């Protein structure tokens, strides 16, 4: 499992990376379905967190992930831009 450098400890988590929905499918709940599938995978792998990041300047995504139940964490520098970290605890 690859743990992005920005996360201090990834032992109890899985990472959602590169979630993109085709514009033709936008607004149809595809993103939510992908997230729900990922939450199931996290649970099946007996991990406690799902984590992700996105460009900090993307207000839509920052809001989207918060509405999906992710906790917004700090922003960190990656190369020449800032990314916002998110995590969701799995019960």
Short mmCIF file of N, CA and C in Angstrom, two decimals:
data_model
loop_
_atom_site.label_atom_id
_atom_site.label_comp_id
_atom_site.label_asym_id
_atom_site.label_seq_id
_atom_site.Cartn_x
_atom_site.Cartn_y
_atom_site.Cartn_z
N UNK A 1 0.85 -1.18 0.00
CA UNK A 1 0.00 0.00 0.00
C UNK A 1 0.89 1.24 0.00
N UNK A 2 0.59 2.15 -0.86
CA UNK A 2 1.37 3.39 -0.95
C UNK A 2 0.72 4.44 -0.06
N UNK A 3 1.49 4.99 0.85
CA UNK A 3 1.01 6.04 1.75
C UNK A 3 1.58 7.36 1.28
N UNK A 4 0.73 8.28 0.85
CA UNK A 4 1.26 9.59 0.43
C UNK A 4 2.09 10.23 1.54
N UNK A 5 3.15 10.91 1.16
CA UNK A 5 4.06 11.52 2.14
C UNK A 5 3.35 12.46 3.10
N UNK A 6 2.29 13.11 2.65
CA UNK A 6 1.61 14.11 3.48
C UNK A 6 0.90 13.51 4.68
N UNK A 7 0.67 12.19 4.67
CA UNK A 7 0.02 11.53 5.79
C UNK A 7 1.08 10.92 6.69
N UNK A 8 1.06 11.29 7.94
CA UNK A 8 2.06 10.81 8.89
C UNK A 8 1.92 9.30 9.13
N UNK A 9 0.70 8.81 9.19
CA UNK A 9 0.47 7.41 9.52
C UNK A 9 -0.69 6.89 8.69
N UNK A 10 -0.44 5.90 7.87
CA UNK A 10 -1.48 5.35 7.03
C UNK A 10 -1.81 3.91 7.35
N UNK A 11 -1.31 3.40 8.49
CA UNK A 11 -1.48 1.99 8.82
C UNK A 11 -2.94 1.56 8.98
N UNK A 12 -3.80 2.48 9.41
CA UNK A 12 -5.19 2.13 9.69
C UNK A 12 -6.13 2.78 8.69
N UNK A 13 -5.64 2.99 7.45
CA UNK A 13 -6.48 3.68 6.48
C UNK A 13 -6.21 3.18 5.07
N UNK A 14 -7.17 3.44 4.21
CA UNK A 14 -7.01 3.27 2.78
C UNK A 14 -7.20 4.64 2.14
N UNK A 15 -6.62 4.81 0.96
CA UNK A 15 -6.64 6.11 0.29
C UNK A 15 -7.45 6.05 -0.99
N UNK A 16 -8.32 7.02 -1.14
CA UNK A 16 -9.08 7.18 -2.37
C UNK A 16 -8.31 8.17 -3.23
N UNK A 17 -7.91 7.74 -4.39
CA UNK A 17 -7.07 8.57 -5.24
C UNK A 17 -7.68 8.72 -6.62
N UNK A 18 -7.63 9.93 -7.14
CA UNK A 18 -8.02 10.23 -8.52
C UNK A 18 -9.47 9.93 -8.83
N UNK A 19 -10.37 10.33 -7.94
CA UNK A 19 -11.80 10.18 -8.19
C UNK A 19 -12.23 11.23 -9.21
N UNK A 20 -12.64 10.78 -10.38
CA UNK A 20 -13.08 11.67 -11.44
C UNK A 20 -14.35 11.08 -12.05
N UNK A 21 -15.35 11.92 -12.23
CA UNK A 21 -16.58 11.50 -12.87
C UNK A 21 -16.69 12.24 -14.20
N UNK A 22 -16.96 11.51 -15.25
CA UNK A 22 -17.13 12.10 -16.57
C UNK A 22 -18.24 13.15 -16.52
N UNK A 23 -18.03 14.27 -17.16
CA UNK A 23 -19.01 15.36 -17.14
C UNK A 23 -20.39 14.89 -17.62
N UNK A 24 -20.43 13.93 -18.53
CA UNK A 24 -21.71 13.41 -19.03
C UNK A 24 -22.50 12.71 -17.93
N UNK A 25 -21.82 12.25 -16.88
CA UNK A 25 -22.48 11.55 -15.77
C UNK A 25 -22.64 12.44 -14.54
N UNK A 26 -22.22 13.69 -14.64
CA UNK A 26 -22.30 14.61 -13.51
C UNK A 26 -23.74 14.77 -13.03
N UNK A 27 -23.91 14.84 -11.72
CA UNK A 27 -25.23 15.04 -11.13
C UNK A 27 -26.08 13.80 -11.06
N UNK A 28 -25.53 12.65 -11.40
CA UNK A 28 -26.30 11.40 -11.40
C UNK A 28 -25.96 10.51 -10.20
N UNK A 29 -25.17 11.01 -9.26
CA UNK A 29 -24.84 10.24 -8.06
C UNK A 29 -23.71 9.25 -8.23
N UNK A 30 -22.99 9.33 -9.34
CA UNK A 30 -21.90 8.38 -9.58
C UNK A 30 -20.79 8.54 -8.54
N UNK A 31 -20.44 9.77 -8.23
CA UNK A 31 -19.40 10.02 -7.23
C UNK A 31 -19.77 9.43 -5.88
N UNK A 32 -21.03 9.62 -5.48
CA UNK A 32 -21.49 9.08 -4.21
C UNK A 32 -21.42 7.55 -4.22
N UNK A 33 -21.77 6.93 -5.35
CA UNK A 33 -21.71 5.48 -5.46
C UNK A 33 -20.27 4.97 -5.34
N UNK A 34 -19.34 5.69 -5.95
CA UNK A 34 -17.94 5.30 -5.86
C UNK A 34 -17.46 5.41 -4.42
N UNK A 35 -17.81 6.50 -3.76
CA UNK A 35 -17.42 6.68 -2.37
C UNK A 35 -18.01 5.58 -1.50
N UNK A 36 -19.28 5.24 -1.70
CA UNK A 36 -19.90 4.17 -0.91
C UNK A 36 -19.20 2.83 -1.14
N UNK A 37 -18.83 2.55 -2.38
CA UNK A 37 -18.08 1.33 -2.67
C UNK A 37 -16.75 1.33 -1.93
N UNK A 38 -16.06 2.47 -1.95
CA UNK A 38 -14.76 2.59 -1.26
C UNK A 38 -14.92 2.41 0.24
N UNK A 39 -15.99 2.94 0.81
CA UNK A 39 -16.23 2.77 2.24
C UNK A 39 -16.42 1.29 2.58
N UNK A 40 -17.09 0.56 1.70
CA UNK A 40 -17.27 -0.88 1.90
C UNK A 40 -15.92 -1.59 1.85
N UNK A 41 -15.06 -1.22 0.92
CA UNK A 41 -13.73 -1.82 0.81
C UNK A 41 -12.92 -1.55 2.07
N UNK A 42 -12.99 -0.31 2.57
CA UNK A 42 -12.27 0.04 3.80
C UNK A 42 -12.75 -0.84 4.95
N UNK A 43 -14.05 -0.97 5.08
CA UNK A 43 -14.62 -1.80 6.14
C UNK A 43 -14.21 -3.26 6.00
N UNK A 44 -14.29 -3.80 4.79
CA UNK A 44 -13.91 -5.19 4.56
C UNK A 44 -12.44 -5.46 4.86
N UNK A 45 -11.62 -4.42 4.72
CA UNK A 45 -10.18 -4.56 5.01
C UNK A 45 -9.86 -4.20 6.45
N UNK A 46 -10.90 -4.01 7.24
CA UNK A 46 -10.77 -3.74 8.68
C UNK A 46 -9.87 -2.54 8.98
N UNK A 47 -10.05 -1.51 8.17
CA UNK A 47 -9.36 -0.24 8.41
C UNK A 47 -10.34 0.72 9.06
N UNK A 48 -9.83 1.74 9.71
CA UNK A 48 -10.69 2.68 10.43
C UNK A 48 -10.97 3.97 9.67
N UNK A 49 -10.14 4.28 8.66
CA UNK A 49 -10.29 5.55 7.97
C UNK A 49 -10.18 5.38 6.46
N UNK A 50 -10.89 6.25 5.76
CA UNK A 50 -10.65 6.46 4.34
C UNK A 50 -10.13 7.88 4.22
N UNK A 51 -9.08 8.06 3.45
CA UNK A 51 -8.45 9.37 3.32
C UNK A 51 -8.31 9.75 1.86
N UNK A 52 -8.30 11.04 1.62
CA UNK A 52 -8.12 11.56 0.27
C UNK A 52 -7.61 12.98 0.35
N UNK A 53 -7.22 13.49 -0.79
CA UNK A 53 -6.84 14.89 -0.86
C UNK A 53 -7.32 15.45 -2.20
N UNK A 54 -7.41 16.77 -2.25
CA UNK A 54 -7.75 17.45 -3.49
C UNK A 54 -7.09 18.83 -3.48
N UNK A 55 -7.04 19.44 -4.64
CA UNK A 55 -6.47 20.78 -4.74
C UNK A 55 -7.22 21.71 -3.79
N UNK A 56 -6.50 22.41 -2.96
CA UNK A 56 -7.11 23.25 -1.94
C UNK A 56 -7.93 24.40 -2.54
N UNK A 57 -7.61 24.81 -3.74
CA UNK A 57 -8.33 25.90 -4.38
C UNK A 57 -9.66 25.50 -5.01
N UNK A 58 -10.01 24.22 -4.94
CA UNK A 58 -11.25 23.75 -5.53
C UNK A 58 -12.36 23.78 -4.49
N UNK A 59 -13.06 24.90 -4.40
CA UNK A 59 -14.11 25.08 -3.39
C UNK A 59 -15.22 24.04 -3.54
N UNK A 60 -15.56 23.68 -4.78
CA UNK A 60 -16.61 22.69 -5.00
C UNK A 60 -16.24 21.35 -4.37
N UNK A 61 -15.03 20.86 -4.65
CA UNK A 61 -14.62 19.57 -4.09
C UNK A 61 -14.48 19.61 -2.57
N UNK A 62 -13.95 20.72 -2.06
CA UNK A 62 -13.84 20.85 -0.60
C UNK A 62 -15.21 20.72 0.05
N UNK A 63 -16.21 21.36 -0.53
CA UNK A 63 -17.57 21.29 -0.03
C UNK A 63 -18.17 19.89 -0.25
N UNK A 64 -17.94 19.33 -1.42
CA UNK A 64 -18.48 18.02 -1.77
C UNK A 64 -18.03 16.95 -0.77
N UNK A 65 -16.74 16.93 -0.48
CA UNK A 65 -16.23 15.91 0.44
C UNK A 65 -16.75 16.13 1.86
N UNK A 66 -16.90 17.37 2.27
CA UNK A 66 -17.47 17.63 3.59
C UNK A 66 -18.92 17.15 3.65
N UNK A 67 -19.69 17.42 2.61
CA UNK A 67 -21.09 16.96 2.57
C UNK A 67 -21.18 15.44 2.55
N UNK A 68 -20.14 14.78 2.03
CA UNK A 68 -20.10 13.31 1.99
C UNK A 68 -19.62 12.73 3.33
N UNK A 69 -19.39 13.60 4.32
CA UNK A 69 -19.05 13.13 5.65
C UNK A 69 -17.56 13.08 5.97
N UNK A 70 -16.75 13.63 5.07
CA UNK A 70 -15.31 13.67 5.33
C UNK A 70 -14.98 14.88 6.19
N UNK A 71 -14.04 14.69 7.08
CA UNK A 71 -13.56 15.78 7.93
C UNK A 71 -12.42 16.49 7.22
N UNK A 72 -12.57 17.80 7.08
CA UNK A 72 -11.53 18.60 6.44
C UNK A 72 -10.39 18.80 7.42
N UNK A 73 -9.19 18.45 6.98
CA UNK A 73 -7.99 18.61 7.79
C UNK A 73 -7.16 19.76 7.24
N UNK A 74 -5.90 19.79 7.56
CA UNK A 74 -5.04 20.87 7.14
C UNK A 74 -4.71 20.81 5.65
N UNK A 75 -4.22 21.91 5.13
CA UNK A 75 -3.70 21.97 3.77
C UNK A 75 -2.19 21.81 3.84
N UNK A 76 -1.64 21.09 2.86
CA UNK A 76 -0.20 20.87 2.81
C UNK A 76 0.31 21.20 1.42
N UNK A 77 1.54 21.59 1.36
CA UNK A 77 2.18 21.94 0.09
C UNK A 77 2.62 20.67 -0.62
N UNK A 78 2.26 20.56 -1.89
CA UNK A 78 2.70 19.45 -2.72
C UNK A 78 3.21 20.04 -4.03
N UNK A 79 4.50 19.91 -4.24
CA UNK A 79 5.16 20.52 -5.40
C UNK A 79 4.91 22.02 -5.39
N UNK A 80 4.18 22.56 -6.37
CA UNK A 80 3.99 24.01 -6.43
C UNK A 80 2.54 24.43 -6.14
N UNK A 81 1.80 23.59 -5.43
CA UNK A 81 0.42 23.95 -5.08
C UNK A 81 0.05 23.34 -3.72
N UNK A 82 -1.10 23.73 -3.22
CA UNK A 82 -1.58 23.26 -1.92
C UNK A 82 -2.68 22.23 -2.13
N UNK A 83 -2.65 21.18 -1.32
CA UNK A 83 -3.72 20.19 -1.32
C UNK A 83 -4.37 20.17 0.06
N UNK A 84 -5.66 19.91 0.06
CA UNK A 84 -6.43 19.81 1.30
C UNK A 84 -6.61 18.34 1.63
N UNK A 85 -6.34 17.98 2.85
CA UNK A 85 -6.48 16.59 3.31
C UNK A 85 -7.86 16.38 3.92
N UNK A 86 -8.43 15.21 3.65
CA UNK A 86 -9.73 14.82 4.20
C UNK A 86 -9.64 13.40 4.71
N UNK A 87 -10.43 13.10 5.74
CA UNK A 87 -10.55 11.73 6.20
C UNK A 87 -11.95 11.50 6.74
N UNK A 88 -12.35 10.24 6.68
CA UNK A 88 -13.64 9.84 7.22
C UNK A 88 -13.42 8.59 8.05
N UNK A 89 -13.91 8.62 9.28
CA UNK A 89 -13.80 7.47 10.16
C UNK A 89 -14.89 6.47 9.81
N UNK A 90 -14.51 5.20 9.76
CA UNK A 90 -15.45 4.13 9.44
C UNK A 90 -15.84 3.45 10.74
N UNK A 91 -17.13 3.38 11.00
CA UNK A 91 -17.61 2.75 12.24
C UNK A 91 -17.59 1.26 12.15
#
